[in-house]
Short mmCIF file of N, CA and C in Angstrom, two decimals:
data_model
loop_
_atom_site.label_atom_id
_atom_site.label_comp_id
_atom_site.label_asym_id
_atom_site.label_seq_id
_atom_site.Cartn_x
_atom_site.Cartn_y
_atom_site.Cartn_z
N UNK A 24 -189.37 89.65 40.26
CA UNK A 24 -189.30 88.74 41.39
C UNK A 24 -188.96 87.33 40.92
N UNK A 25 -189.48 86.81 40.08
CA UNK A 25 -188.97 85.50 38.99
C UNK A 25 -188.07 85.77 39.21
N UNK A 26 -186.75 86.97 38.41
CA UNK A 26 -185.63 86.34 37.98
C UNK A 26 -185.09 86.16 39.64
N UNK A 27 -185.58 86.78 40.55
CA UNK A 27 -184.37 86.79 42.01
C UNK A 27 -185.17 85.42 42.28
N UNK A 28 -185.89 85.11 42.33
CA UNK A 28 -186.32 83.83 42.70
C UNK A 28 -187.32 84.24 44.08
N UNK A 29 -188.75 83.89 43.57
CA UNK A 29 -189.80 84.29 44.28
C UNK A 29 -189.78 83.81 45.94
N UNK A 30 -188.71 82.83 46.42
CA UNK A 30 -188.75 83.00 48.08
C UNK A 30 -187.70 83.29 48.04
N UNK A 31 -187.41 85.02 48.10
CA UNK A 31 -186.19 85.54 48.69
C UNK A 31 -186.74 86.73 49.01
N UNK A 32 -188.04 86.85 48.74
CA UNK A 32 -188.75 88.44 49.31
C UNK A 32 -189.76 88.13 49.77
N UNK A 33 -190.42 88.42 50.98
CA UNK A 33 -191.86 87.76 51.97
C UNK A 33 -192.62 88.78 51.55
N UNK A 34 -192.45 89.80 51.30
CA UNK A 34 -193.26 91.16 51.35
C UNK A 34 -193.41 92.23 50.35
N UNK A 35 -194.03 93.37 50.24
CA UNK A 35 -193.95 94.54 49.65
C UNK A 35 -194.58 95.48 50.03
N UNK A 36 -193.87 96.75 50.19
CA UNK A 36 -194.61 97.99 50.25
C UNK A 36 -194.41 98.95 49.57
N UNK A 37 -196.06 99.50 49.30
CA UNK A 37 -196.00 100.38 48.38
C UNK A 37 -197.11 101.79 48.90
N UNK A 38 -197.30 102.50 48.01
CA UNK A 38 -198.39 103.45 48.44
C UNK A 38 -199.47 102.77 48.00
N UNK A 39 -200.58 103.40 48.11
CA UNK A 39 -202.06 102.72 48.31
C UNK A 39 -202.63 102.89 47.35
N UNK A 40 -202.06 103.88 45.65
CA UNK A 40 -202.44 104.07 44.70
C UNK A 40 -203.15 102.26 44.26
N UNK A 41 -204.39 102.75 43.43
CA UNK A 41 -205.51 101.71 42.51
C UNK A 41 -204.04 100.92 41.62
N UNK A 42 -203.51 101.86 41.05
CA UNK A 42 -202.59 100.65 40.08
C UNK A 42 -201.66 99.63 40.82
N UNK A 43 -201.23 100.40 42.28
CA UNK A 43 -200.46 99.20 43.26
C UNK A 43 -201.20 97.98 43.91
N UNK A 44 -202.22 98.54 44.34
CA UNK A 44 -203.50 97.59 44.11
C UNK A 44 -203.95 96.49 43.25
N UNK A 45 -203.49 96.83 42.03
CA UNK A 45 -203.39 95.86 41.35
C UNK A 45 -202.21 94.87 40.90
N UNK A 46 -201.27 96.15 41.10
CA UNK A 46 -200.16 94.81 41.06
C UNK A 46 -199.79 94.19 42.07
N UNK A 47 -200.58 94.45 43.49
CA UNK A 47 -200.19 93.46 44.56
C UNK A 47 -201.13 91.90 43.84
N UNK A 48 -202.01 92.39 43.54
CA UNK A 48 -203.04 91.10 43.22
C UNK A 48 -202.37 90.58 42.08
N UNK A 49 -201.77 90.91 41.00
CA UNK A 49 -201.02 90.28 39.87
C UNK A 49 -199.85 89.66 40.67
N UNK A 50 -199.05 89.91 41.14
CA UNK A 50 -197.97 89.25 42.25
C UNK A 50 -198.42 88.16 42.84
N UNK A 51 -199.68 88.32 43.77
CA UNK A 51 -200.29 87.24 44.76
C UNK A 51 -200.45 86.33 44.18
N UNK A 52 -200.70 86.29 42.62
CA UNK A 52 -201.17 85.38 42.09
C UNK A 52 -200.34 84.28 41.34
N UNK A 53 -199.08 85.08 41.41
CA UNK A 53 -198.06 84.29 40.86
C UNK A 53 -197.35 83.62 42.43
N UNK A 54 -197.57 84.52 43.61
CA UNK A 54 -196.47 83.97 44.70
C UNK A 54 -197.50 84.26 46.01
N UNK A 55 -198.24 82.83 45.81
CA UNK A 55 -199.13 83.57 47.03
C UNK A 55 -198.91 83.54 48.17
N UNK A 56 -197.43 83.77 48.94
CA UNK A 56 -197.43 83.65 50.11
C UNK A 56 -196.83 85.61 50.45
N UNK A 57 -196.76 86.06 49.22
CA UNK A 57 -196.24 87.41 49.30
C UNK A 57 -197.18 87.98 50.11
N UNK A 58 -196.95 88.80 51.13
CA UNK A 58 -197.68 89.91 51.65
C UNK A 58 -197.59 91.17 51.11
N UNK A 59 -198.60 91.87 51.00
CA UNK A 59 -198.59 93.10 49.86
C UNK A 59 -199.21 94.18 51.12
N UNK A 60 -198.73 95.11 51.36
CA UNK A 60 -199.37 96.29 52.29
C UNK A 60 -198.61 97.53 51.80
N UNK A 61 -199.81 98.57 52.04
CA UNK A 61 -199.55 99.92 51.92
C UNK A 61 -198.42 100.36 53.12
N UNK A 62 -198.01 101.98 52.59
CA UNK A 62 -196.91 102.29 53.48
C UNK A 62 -197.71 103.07 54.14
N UNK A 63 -197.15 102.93 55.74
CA UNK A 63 -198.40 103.16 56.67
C UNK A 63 -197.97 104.84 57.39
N UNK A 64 -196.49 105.23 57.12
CA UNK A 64 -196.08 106.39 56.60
C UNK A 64 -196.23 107.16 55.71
N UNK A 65 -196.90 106.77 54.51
CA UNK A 65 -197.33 107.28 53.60
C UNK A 65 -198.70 108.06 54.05
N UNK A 66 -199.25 106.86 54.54
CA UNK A 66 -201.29 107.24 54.68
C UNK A 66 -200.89 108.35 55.67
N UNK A 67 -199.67 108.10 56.59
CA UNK A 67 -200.33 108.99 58.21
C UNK A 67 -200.07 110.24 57.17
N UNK A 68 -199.03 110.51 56.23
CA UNK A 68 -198.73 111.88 55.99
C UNK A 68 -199.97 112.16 55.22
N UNK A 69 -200.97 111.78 54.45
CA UNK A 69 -201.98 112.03 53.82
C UNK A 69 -203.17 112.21 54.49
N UNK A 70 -203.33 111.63 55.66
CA UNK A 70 -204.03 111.85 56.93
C UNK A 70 -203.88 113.47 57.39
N UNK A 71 -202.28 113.56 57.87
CA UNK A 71 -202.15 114.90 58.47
C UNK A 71 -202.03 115.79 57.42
N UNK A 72 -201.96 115.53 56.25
CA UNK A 72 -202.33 116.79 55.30
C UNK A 72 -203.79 117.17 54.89
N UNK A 73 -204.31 116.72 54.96
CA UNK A 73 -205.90 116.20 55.06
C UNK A 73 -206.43 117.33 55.93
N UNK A 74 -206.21 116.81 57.51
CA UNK A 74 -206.57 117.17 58.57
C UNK A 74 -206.18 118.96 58.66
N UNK A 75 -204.95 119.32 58.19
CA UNK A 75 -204.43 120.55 58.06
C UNK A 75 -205.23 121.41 57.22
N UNK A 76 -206.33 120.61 56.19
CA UNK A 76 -207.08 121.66 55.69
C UNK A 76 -208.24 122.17 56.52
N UNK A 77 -208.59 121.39 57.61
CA UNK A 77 -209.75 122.53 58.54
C UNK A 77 -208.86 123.51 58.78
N UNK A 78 -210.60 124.35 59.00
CA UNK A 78 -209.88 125.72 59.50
C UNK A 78 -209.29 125.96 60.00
N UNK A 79 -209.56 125.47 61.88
CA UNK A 79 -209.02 125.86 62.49
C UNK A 79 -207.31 125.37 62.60
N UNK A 80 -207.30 124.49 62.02
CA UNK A 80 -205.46 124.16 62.17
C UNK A 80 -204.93 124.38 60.92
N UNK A 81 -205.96 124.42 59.48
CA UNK A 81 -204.98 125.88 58.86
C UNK A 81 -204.59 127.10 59.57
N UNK A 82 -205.32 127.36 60.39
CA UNK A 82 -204.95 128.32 60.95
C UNK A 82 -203.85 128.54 61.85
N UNK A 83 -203.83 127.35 62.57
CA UNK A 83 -202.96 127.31 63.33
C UNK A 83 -201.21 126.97 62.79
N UNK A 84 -201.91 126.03 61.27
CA UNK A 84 -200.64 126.26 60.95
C UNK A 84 -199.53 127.53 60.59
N UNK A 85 -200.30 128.26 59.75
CA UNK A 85 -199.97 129.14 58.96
C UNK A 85 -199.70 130.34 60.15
N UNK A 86 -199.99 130.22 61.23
CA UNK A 86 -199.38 131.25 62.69
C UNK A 86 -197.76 129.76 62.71
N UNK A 87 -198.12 129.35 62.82
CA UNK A 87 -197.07 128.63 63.29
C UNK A 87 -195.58 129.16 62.15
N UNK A 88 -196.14 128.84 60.62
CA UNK A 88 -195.56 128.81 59.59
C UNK A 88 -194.60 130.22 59.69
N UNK A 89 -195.35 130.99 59.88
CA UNK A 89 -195.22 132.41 60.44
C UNK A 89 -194.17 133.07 61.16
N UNK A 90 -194.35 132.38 62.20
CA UNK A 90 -193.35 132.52 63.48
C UNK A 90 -191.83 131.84 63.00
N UNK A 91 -191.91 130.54 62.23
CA UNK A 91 -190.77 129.81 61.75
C UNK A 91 -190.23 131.05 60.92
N UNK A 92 -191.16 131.54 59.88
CA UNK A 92 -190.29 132.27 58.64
C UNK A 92 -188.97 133.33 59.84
N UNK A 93 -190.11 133.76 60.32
CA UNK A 93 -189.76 135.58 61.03
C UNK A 93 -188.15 134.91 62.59
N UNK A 94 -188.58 134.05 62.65
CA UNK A 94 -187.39 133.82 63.61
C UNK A 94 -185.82 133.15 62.40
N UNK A 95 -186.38 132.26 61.57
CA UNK A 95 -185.06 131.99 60.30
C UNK A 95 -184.71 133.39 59.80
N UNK A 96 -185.76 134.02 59.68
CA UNK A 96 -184.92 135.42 59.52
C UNK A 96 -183.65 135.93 59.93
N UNK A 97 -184.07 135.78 60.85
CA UNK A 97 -182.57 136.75 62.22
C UNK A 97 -181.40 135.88 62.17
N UNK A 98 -180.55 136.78 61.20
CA UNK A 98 -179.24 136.02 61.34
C UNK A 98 -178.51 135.54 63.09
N UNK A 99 -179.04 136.24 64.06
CA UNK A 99 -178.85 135.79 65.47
C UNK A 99 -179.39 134.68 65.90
N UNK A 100 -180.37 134.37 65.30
CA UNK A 100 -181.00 133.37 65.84
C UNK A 100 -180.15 131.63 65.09
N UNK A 101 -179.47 132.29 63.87
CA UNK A 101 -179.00 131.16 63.97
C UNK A 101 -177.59 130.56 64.05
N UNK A 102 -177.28 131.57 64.91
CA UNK A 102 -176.20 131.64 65.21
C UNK A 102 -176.40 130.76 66.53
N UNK A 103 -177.31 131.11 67.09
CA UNK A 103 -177.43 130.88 68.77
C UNK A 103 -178.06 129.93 68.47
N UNK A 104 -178.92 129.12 67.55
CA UNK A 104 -179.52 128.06 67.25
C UNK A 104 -178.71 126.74 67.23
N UNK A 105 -177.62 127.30 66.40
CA UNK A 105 -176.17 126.61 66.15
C UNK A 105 -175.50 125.96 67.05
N UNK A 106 -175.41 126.57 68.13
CA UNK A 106 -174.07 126.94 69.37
C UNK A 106 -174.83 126.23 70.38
N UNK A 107 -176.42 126.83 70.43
CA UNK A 107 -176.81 126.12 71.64
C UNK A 107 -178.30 125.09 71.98
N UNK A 108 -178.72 124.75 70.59
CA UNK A 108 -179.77 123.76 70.25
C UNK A 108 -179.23 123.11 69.60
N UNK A 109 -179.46 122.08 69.62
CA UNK A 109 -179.64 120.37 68.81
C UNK A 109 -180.90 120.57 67.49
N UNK A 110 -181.77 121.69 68.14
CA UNK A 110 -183.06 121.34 67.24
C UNK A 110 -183.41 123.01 66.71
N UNK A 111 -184.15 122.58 66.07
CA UNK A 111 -184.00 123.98 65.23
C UNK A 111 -185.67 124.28 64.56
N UNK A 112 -186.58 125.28 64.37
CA UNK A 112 -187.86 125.14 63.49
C UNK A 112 -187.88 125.25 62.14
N UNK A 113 -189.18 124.09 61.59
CA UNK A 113 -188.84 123.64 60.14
C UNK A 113 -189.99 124.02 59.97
N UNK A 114 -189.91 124.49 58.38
CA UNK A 114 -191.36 124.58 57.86
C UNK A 114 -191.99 123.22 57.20
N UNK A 115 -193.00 123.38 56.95
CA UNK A 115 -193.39 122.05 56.47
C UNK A 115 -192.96 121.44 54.67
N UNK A 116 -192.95 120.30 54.46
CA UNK A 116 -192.48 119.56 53.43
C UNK A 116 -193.31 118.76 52.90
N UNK A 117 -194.16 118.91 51.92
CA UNK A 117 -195.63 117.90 51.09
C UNK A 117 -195.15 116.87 51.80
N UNK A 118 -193.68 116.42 50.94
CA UNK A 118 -192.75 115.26 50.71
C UNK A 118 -192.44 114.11 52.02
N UNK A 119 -192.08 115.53 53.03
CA UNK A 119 -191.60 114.81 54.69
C UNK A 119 -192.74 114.34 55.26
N UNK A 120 -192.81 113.15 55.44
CA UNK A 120 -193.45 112.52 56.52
C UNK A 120 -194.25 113.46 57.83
N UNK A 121 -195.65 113.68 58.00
CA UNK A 121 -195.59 114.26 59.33
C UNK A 121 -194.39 115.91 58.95
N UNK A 122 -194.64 116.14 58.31
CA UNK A 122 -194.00 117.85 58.89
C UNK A 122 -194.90 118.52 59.21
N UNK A 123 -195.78 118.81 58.64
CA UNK A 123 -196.99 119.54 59.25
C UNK A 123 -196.90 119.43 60.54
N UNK A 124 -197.25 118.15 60.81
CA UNK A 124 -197.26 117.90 62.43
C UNK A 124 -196.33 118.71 63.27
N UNK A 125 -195.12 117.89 62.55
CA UNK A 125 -193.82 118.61 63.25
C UNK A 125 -193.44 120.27 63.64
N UNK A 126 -194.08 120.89 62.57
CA UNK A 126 -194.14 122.28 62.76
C UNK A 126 -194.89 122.90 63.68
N UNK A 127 -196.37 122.34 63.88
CA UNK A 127 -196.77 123.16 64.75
C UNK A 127 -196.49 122.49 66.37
N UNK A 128 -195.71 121.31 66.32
CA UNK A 128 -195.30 120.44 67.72
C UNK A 128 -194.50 121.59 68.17
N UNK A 129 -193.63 121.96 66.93
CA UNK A 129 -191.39 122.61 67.55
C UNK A 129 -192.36 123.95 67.87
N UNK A 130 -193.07 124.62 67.17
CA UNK A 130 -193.68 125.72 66.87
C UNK A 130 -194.30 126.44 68.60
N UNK A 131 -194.97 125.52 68.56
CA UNK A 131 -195.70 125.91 70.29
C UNK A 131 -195.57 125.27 70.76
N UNK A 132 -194.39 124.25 71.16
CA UNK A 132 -194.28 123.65 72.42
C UNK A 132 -192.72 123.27 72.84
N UNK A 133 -191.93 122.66 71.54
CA UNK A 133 -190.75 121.89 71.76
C UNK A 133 -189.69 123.40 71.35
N UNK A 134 -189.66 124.09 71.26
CA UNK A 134 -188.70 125.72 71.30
C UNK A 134 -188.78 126.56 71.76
N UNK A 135 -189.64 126.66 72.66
CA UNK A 135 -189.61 127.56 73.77
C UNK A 135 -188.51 128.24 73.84
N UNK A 136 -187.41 127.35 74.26
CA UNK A 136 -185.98 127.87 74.78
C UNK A 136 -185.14 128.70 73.43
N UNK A 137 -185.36 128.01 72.66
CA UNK A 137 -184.71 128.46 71.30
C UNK A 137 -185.71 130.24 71.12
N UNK A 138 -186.79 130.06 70.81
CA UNK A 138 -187.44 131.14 70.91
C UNK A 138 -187.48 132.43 71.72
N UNK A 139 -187.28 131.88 73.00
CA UNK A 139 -186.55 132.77 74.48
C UNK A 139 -185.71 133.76 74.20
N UNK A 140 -184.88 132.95 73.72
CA UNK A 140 -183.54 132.93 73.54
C UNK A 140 -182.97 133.97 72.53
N UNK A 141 -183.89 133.99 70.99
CA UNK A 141 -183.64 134.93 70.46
C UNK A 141 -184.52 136.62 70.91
N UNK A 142 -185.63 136.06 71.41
CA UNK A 142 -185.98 137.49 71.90
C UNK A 142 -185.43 138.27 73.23
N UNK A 143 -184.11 137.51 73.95
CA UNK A 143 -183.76 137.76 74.99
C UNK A 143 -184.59 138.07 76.37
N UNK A 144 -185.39 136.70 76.51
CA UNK A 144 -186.21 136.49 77.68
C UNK A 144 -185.74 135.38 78.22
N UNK A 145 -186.12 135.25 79.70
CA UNK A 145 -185.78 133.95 80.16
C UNK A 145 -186.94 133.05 80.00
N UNK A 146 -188.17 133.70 80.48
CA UNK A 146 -189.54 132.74 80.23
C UNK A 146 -190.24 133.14 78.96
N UNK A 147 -190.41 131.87 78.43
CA UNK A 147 -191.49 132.14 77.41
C UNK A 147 -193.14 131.30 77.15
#
């Protein structure tokens, strides 16, 4: 930050690890108008991975997880996934932000139609 010249950056974010912790406070101390905060995308995904270890929404994931594998299966399904959704079901990603979440959202609620669709129903 010296060499760019310490007022050309107001801020930093990082994850919430003890050693970033400390180098926000080694920073502050050289530029104390820096604001130093955790990434608040980071925590929610450590939150909802967290939360995914109760039972009951392990459980729910791993039905969810389930249903994703067995429908990517069917080469029809993604054919028709292709042609006539925008959106498609994902399994979850440590890495991605909120996938967990995301999986069991597309899973039981936001694919209905996609889901319909490959079992050749109108309601699902």
């Amino acid at each position: 930050m010296a060499t760019a010249g310490g007022n050309r950056a107001c801020g930093v974010v990082t994850d919430n690890a003890a050693y970033m912790r400390r180098s926000w406070r080694l920073l502050q101390s050289e530029f104390p108008a820096l604001m130093c905060n955790s990434c608040t995308a980071h925590a929610v995904n450590l939150l909802m991975k967290d939360m995914f270890e109760i039972a009951e929404l392990k459980l729910t994931l791993s039905e969810c997880v389930s249903l994703t594998e067995y429908v990517q299966k069917r080469s029809a399904h993604k054919y028709r996934n292709v042609t006539k959704s925008k959106r498609a079901l994902a399994l979850p990603v440590s890495t991605r932000c909120i996938s967990h979440n995301r999986v069991v959202l597309t899973a039981l609620f936001g694919d209905k139609a996609v889901i319909g669709r490959i079992d050749n129903k109108e309601n699902v």
